[in-house]
Backbone as CSV, one residue per row, in Angstrom:
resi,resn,N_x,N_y,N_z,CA_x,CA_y,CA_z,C_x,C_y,C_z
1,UNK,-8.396,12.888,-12.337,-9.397,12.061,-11.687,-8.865,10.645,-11.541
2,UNK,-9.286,10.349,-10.342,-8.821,8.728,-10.300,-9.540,7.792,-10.568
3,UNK,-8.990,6.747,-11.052,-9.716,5.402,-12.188,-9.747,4.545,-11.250
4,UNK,-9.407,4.226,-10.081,-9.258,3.333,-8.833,-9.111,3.452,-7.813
5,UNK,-9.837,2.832,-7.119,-10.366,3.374,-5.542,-8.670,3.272,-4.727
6,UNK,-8.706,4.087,-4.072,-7.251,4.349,-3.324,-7.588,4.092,-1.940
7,UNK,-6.803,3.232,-1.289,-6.997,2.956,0.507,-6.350,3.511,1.314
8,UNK,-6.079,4.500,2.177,-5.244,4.994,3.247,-4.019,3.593,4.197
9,UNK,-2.766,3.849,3.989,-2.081,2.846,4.798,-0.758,3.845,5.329
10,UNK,-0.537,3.790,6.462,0.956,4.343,7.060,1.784,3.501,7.360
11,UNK,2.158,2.225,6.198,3.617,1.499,6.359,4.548,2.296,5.875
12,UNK,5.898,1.136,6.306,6.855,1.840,5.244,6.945,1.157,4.018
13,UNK,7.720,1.378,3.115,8.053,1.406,1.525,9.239,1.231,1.075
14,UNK,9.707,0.521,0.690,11.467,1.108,-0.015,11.175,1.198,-1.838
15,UNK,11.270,2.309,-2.104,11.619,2.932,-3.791,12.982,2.529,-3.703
16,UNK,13.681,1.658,-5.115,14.996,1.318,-5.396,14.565,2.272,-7.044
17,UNK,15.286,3.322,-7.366,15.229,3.812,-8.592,16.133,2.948,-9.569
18,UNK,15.466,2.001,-10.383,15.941,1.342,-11.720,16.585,2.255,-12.813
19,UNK,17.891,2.252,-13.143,19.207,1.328,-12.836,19.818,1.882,-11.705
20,UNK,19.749,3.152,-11.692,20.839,3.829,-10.236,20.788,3.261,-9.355
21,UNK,19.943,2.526,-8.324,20.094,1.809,-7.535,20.029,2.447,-6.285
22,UNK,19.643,4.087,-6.153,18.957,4.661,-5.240,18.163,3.814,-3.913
23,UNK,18.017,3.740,-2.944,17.224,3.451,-2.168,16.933,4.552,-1.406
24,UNK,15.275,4.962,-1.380,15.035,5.222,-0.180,13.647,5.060,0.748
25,UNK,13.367,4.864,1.999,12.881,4.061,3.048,11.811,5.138,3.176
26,UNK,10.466,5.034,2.676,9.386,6.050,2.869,8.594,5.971,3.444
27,UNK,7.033,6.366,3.447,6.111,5.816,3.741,4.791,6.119,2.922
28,UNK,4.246,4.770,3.201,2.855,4.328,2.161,1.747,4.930,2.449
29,UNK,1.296,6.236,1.475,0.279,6.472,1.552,-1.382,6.147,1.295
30,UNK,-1.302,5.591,0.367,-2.559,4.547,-0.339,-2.050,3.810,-1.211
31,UNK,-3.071,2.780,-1.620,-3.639,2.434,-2.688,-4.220,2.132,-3.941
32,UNK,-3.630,2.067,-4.647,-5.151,1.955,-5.884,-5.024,0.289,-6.480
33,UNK,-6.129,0.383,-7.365,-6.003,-1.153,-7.971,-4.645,-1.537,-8.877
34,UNK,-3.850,-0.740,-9.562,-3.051,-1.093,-10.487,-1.821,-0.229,-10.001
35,UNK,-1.808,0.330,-8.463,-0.505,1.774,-8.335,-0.956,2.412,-6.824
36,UNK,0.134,2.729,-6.378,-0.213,3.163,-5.279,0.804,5.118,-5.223
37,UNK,0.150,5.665,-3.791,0.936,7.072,-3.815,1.861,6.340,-2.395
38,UNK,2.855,7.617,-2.350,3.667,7.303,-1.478,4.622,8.541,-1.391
39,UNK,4.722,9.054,-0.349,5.762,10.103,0.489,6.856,9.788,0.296
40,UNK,7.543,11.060,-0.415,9.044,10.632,-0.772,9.756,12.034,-0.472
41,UNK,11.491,11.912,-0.408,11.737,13.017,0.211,12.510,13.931,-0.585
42,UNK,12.456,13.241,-1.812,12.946,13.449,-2.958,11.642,13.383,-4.113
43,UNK,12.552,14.364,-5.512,11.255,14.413,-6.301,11.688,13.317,-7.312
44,UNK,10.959,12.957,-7.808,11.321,11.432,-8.904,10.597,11.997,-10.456
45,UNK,11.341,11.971,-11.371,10.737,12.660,-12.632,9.527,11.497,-12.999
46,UNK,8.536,12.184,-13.599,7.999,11.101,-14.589,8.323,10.171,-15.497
47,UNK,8.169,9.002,-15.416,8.279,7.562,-15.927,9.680,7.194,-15.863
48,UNK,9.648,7.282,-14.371,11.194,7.004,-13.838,10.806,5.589,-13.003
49,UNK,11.696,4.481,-13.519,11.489,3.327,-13.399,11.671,2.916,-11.891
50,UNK,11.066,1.936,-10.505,11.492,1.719,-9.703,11.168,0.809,-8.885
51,UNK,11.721,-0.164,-8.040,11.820,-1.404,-7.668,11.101,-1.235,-6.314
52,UNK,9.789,-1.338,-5.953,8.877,-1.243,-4.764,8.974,-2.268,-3.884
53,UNK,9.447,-2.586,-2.089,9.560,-3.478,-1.487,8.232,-2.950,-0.235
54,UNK,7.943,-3.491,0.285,7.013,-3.377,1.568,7.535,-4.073,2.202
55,UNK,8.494,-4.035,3.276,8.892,-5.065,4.238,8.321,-5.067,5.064
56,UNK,7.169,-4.708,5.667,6.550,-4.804,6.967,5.713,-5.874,7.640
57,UNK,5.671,-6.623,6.164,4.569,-8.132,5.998,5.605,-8.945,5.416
58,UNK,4.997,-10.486,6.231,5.988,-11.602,5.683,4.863,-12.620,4.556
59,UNK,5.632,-12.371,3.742,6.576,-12.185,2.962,6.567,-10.737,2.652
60,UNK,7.857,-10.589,2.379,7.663,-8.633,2.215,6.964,-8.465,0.748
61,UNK,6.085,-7.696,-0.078,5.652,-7.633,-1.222,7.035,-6.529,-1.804
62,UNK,7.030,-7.344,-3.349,8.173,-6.842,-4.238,7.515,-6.870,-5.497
63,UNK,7.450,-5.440,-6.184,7.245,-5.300,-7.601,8.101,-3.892,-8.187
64,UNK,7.874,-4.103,-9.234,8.305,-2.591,-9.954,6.921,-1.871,-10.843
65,UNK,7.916,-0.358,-10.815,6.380,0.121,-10.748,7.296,1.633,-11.831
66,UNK,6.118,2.254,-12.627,6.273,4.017,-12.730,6.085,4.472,-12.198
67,UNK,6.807,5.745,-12.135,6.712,6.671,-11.759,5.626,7.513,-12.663
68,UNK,3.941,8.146,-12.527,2.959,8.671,-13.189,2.665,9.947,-12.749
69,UNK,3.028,10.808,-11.867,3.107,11.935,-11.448,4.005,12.120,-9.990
70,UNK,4.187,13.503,-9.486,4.861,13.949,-8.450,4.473,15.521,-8.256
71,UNK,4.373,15.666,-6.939,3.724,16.424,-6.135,4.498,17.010,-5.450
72,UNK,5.196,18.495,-5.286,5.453,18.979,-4.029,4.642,19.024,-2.584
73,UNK,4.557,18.685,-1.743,3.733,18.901,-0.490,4.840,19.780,0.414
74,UNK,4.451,20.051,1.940,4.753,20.892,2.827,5.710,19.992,3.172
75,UNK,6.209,18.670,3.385,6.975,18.046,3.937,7.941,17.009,2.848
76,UNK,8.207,17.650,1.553,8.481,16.457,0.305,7.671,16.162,-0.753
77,UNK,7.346,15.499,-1.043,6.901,14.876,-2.544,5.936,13.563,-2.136
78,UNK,4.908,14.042,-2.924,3.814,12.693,-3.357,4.533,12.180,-4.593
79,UNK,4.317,10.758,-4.546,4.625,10.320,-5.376,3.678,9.316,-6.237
80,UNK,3.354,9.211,-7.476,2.344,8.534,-7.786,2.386,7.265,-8.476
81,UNK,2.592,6.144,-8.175,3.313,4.815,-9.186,2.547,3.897,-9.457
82,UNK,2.498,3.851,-10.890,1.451,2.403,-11.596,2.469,1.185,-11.323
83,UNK,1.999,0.198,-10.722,2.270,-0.969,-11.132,2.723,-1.630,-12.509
84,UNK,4.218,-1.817,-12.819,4.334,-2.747,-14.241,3.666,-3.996,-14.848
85,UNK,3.261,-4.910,-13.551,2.940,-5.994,-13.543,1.567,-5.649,-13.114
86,UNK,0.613,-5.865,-13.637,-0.942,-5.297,-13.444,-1.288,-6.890,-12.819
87,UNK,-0.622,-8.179,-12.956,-1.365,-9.116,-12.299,-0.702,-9.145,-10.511
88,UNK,0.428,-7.692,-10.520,0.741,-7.766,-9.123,-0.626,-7.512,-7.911
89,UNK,-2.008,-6.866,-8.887,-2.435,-5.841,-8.426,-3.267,-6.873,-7.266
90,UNK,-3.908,-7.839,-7.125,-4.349,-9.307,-6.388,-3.275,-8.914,-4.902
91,UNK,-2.259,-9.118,-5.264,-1.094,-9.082,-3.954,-1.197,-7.983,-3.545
92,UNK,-1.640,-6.784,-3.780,-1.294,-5.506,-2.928,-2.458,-5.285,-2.557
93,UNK,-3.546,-6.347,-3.249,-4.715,-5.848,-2.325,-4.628,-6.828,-1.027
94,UNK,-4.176,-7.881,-0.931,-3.695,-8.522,0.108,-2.761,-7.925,0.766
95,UNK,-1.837,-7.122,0.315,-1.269,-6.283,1.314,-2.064,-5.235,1.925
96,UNK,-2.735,-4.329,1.024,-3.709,-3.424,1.693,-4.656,-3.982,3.515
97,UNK,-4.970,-5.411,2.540,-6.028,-6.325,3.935,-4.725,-6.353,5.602
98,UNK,-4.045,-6.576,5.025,-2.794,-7.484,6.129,-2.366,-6.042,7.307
99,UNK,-2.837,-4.635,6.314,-1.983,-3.478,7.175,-3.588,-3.329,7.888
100,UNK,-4.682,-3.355,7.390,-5.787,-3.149,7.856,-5.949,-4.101,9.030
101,UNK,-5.618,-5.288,9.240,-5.706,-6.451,9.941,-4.912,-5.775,11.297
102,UNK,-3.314,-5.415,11.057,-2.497,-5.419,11.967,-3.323,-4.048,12.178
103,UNK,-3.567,-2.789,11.770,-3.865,-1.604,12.475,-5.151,-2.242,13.550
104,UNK,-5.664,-2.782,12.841,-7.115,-3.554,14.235,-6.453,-4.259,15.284
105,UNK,-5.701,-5.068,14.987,-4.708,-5.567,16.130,-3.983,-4.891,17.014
106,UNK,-3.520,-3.924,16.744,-2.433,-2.718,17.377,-3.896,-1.804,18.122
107,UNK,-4.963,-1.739,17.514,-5.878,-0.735,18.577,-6.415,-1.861,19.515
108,UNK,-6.573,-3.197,19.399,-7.142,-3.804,20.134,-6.252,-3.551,21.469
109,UNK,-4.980,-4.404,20.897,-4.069,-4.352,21.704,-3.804,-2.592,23.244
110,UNK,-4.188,-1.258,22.305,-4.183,-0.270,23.096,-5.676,-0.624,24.331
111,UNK,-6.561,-1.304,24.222,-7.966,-1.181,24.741,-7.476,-2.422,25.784
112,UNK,-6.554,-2.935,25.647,-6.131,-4.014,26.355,-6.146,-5.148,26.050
113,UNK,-6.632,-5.583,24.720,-7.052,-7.203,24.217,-6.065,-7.363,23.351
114,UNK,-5.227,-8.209,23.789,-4.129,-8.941,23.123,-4.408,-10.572,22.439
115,UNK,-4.647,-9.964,20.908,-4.612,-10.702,19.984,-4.036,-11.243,19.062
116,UNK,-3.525,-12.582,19.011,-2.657,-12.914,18.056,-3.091,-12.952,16.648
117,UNK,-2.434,-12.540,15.483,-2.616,-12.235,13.957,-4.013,-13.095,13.682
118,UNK,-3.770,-14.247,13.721,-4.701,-15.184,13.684,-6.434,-15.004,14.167
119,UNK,-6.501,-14.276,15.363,-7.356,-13.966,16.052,-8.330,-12.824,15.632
120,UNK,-7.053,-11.888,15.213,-7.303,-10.089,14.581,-8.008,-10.268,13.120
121,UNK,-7.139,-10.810,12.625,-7.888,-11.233,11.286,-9.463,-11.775,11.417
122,UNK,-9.335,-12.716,12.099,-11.133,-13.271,12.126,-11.706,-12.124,12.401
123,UNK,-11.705,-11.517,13.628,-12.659,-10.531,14.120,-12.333,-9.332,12.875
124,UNK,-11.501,-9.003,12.565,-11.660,-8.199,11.658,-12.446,-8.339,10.054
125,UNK,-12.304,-9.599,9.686,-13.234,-10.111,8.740,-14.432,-10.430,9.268
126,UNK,-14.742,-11.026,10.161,-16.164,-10.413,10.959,-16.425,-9.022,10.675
127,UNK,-15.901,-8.377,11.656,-16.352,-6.880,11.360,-16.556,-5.925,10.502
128,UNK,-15.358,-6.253,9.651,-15.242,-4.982,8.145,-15.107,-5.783,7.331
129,UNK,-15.212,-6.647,6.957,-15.049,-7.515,5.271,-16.140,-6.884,4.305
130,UNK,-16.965,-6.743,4.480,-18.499,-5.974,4.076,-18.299,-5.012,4.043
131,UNK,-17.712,-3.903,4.771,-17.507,-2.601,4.489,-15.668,-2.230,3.449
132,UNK,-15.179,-3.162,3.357,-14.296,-3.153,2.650,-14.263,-2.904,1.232
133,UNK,-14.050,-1.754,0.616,-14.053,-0.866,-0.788,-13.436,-2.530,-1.576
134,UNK,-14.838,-2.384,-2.384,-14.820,-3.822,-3.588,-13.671,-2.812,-4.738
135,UNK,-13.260,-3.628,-5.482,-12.699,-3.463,-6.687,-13.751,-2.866,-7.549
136,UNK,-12.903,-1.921,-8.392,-13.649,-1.692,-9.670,-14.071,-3.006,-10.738
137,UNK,-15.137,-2.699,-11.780,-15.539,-3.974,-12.287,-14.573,-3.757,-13.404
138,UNK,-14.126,-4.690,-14.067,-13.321,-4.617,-15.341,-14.490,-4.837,-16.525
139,UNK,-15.579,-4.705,-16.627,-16.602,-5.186,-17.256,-17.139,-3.478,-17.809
């Protein structure tokens, strides 16, 4: 069962496996408050250490994270990773917002309304800030 609400995102990811120095270029499946899952094409053992980049946002987000379970699927491996740094968890919910922002931007953009970041964001905090999955209470 999950302890934290998980968000749907289709960026990419880079897993660097700590010390080997593995890289490989995935993609981001959700969310959670302290760890996110993520499509890998390879299987990664449990509490296998690894260096998480998101380059798709500037600044790119960088933490390290466990490895807490792994999943065969039809196409590779789920992968399941807690966050080391639990005060990273603030920044990835700002990353979570930033992929939500640009996916509203990228459909605007298909409907024909070309909006700069700046623009997407407002209307999108207009629109969904309120419907946006609050944090669990630590209380």
């Amino acid at each position: 069962m999950r302890v934290y609400i998980r968000h749907p995102s289709d960026i990419s990811i880079r897993l660097q496996v700590v010390p080997t120095n593995t890289l490989n270029t995935e993609q981001l499946s959700n969310f959670s408050q302290t760890g996110l899952c993520c499509s890998n094409s390879t299987a990664l053992e449990k509490e296998t250490i690894v260096d998480i980049c998101i380059p798709d946002i500037s600044p790119p987000f960088e933490t390290r994270a466990c490895v807490v379970w792994c999943h065969k699927t039809d196409d590779g491996y789920k992968i399941g990773l807690n966050l080391l740094n639990t005060e990273e968890s603030y920044r990835l919910r700002m990353v979570e917002q930033i992929c939500y922002i640009e996916r509203y931007k990228i459909s605007a953009a298909r409907n024909g309304r070309l909006l700069s970041s700046d623009e997407a964001a407002q209307e999108w905090i207009h629109r969904y800030s309120e419907r946006f999955p609050s944090w669990p209470s630590s209380a």
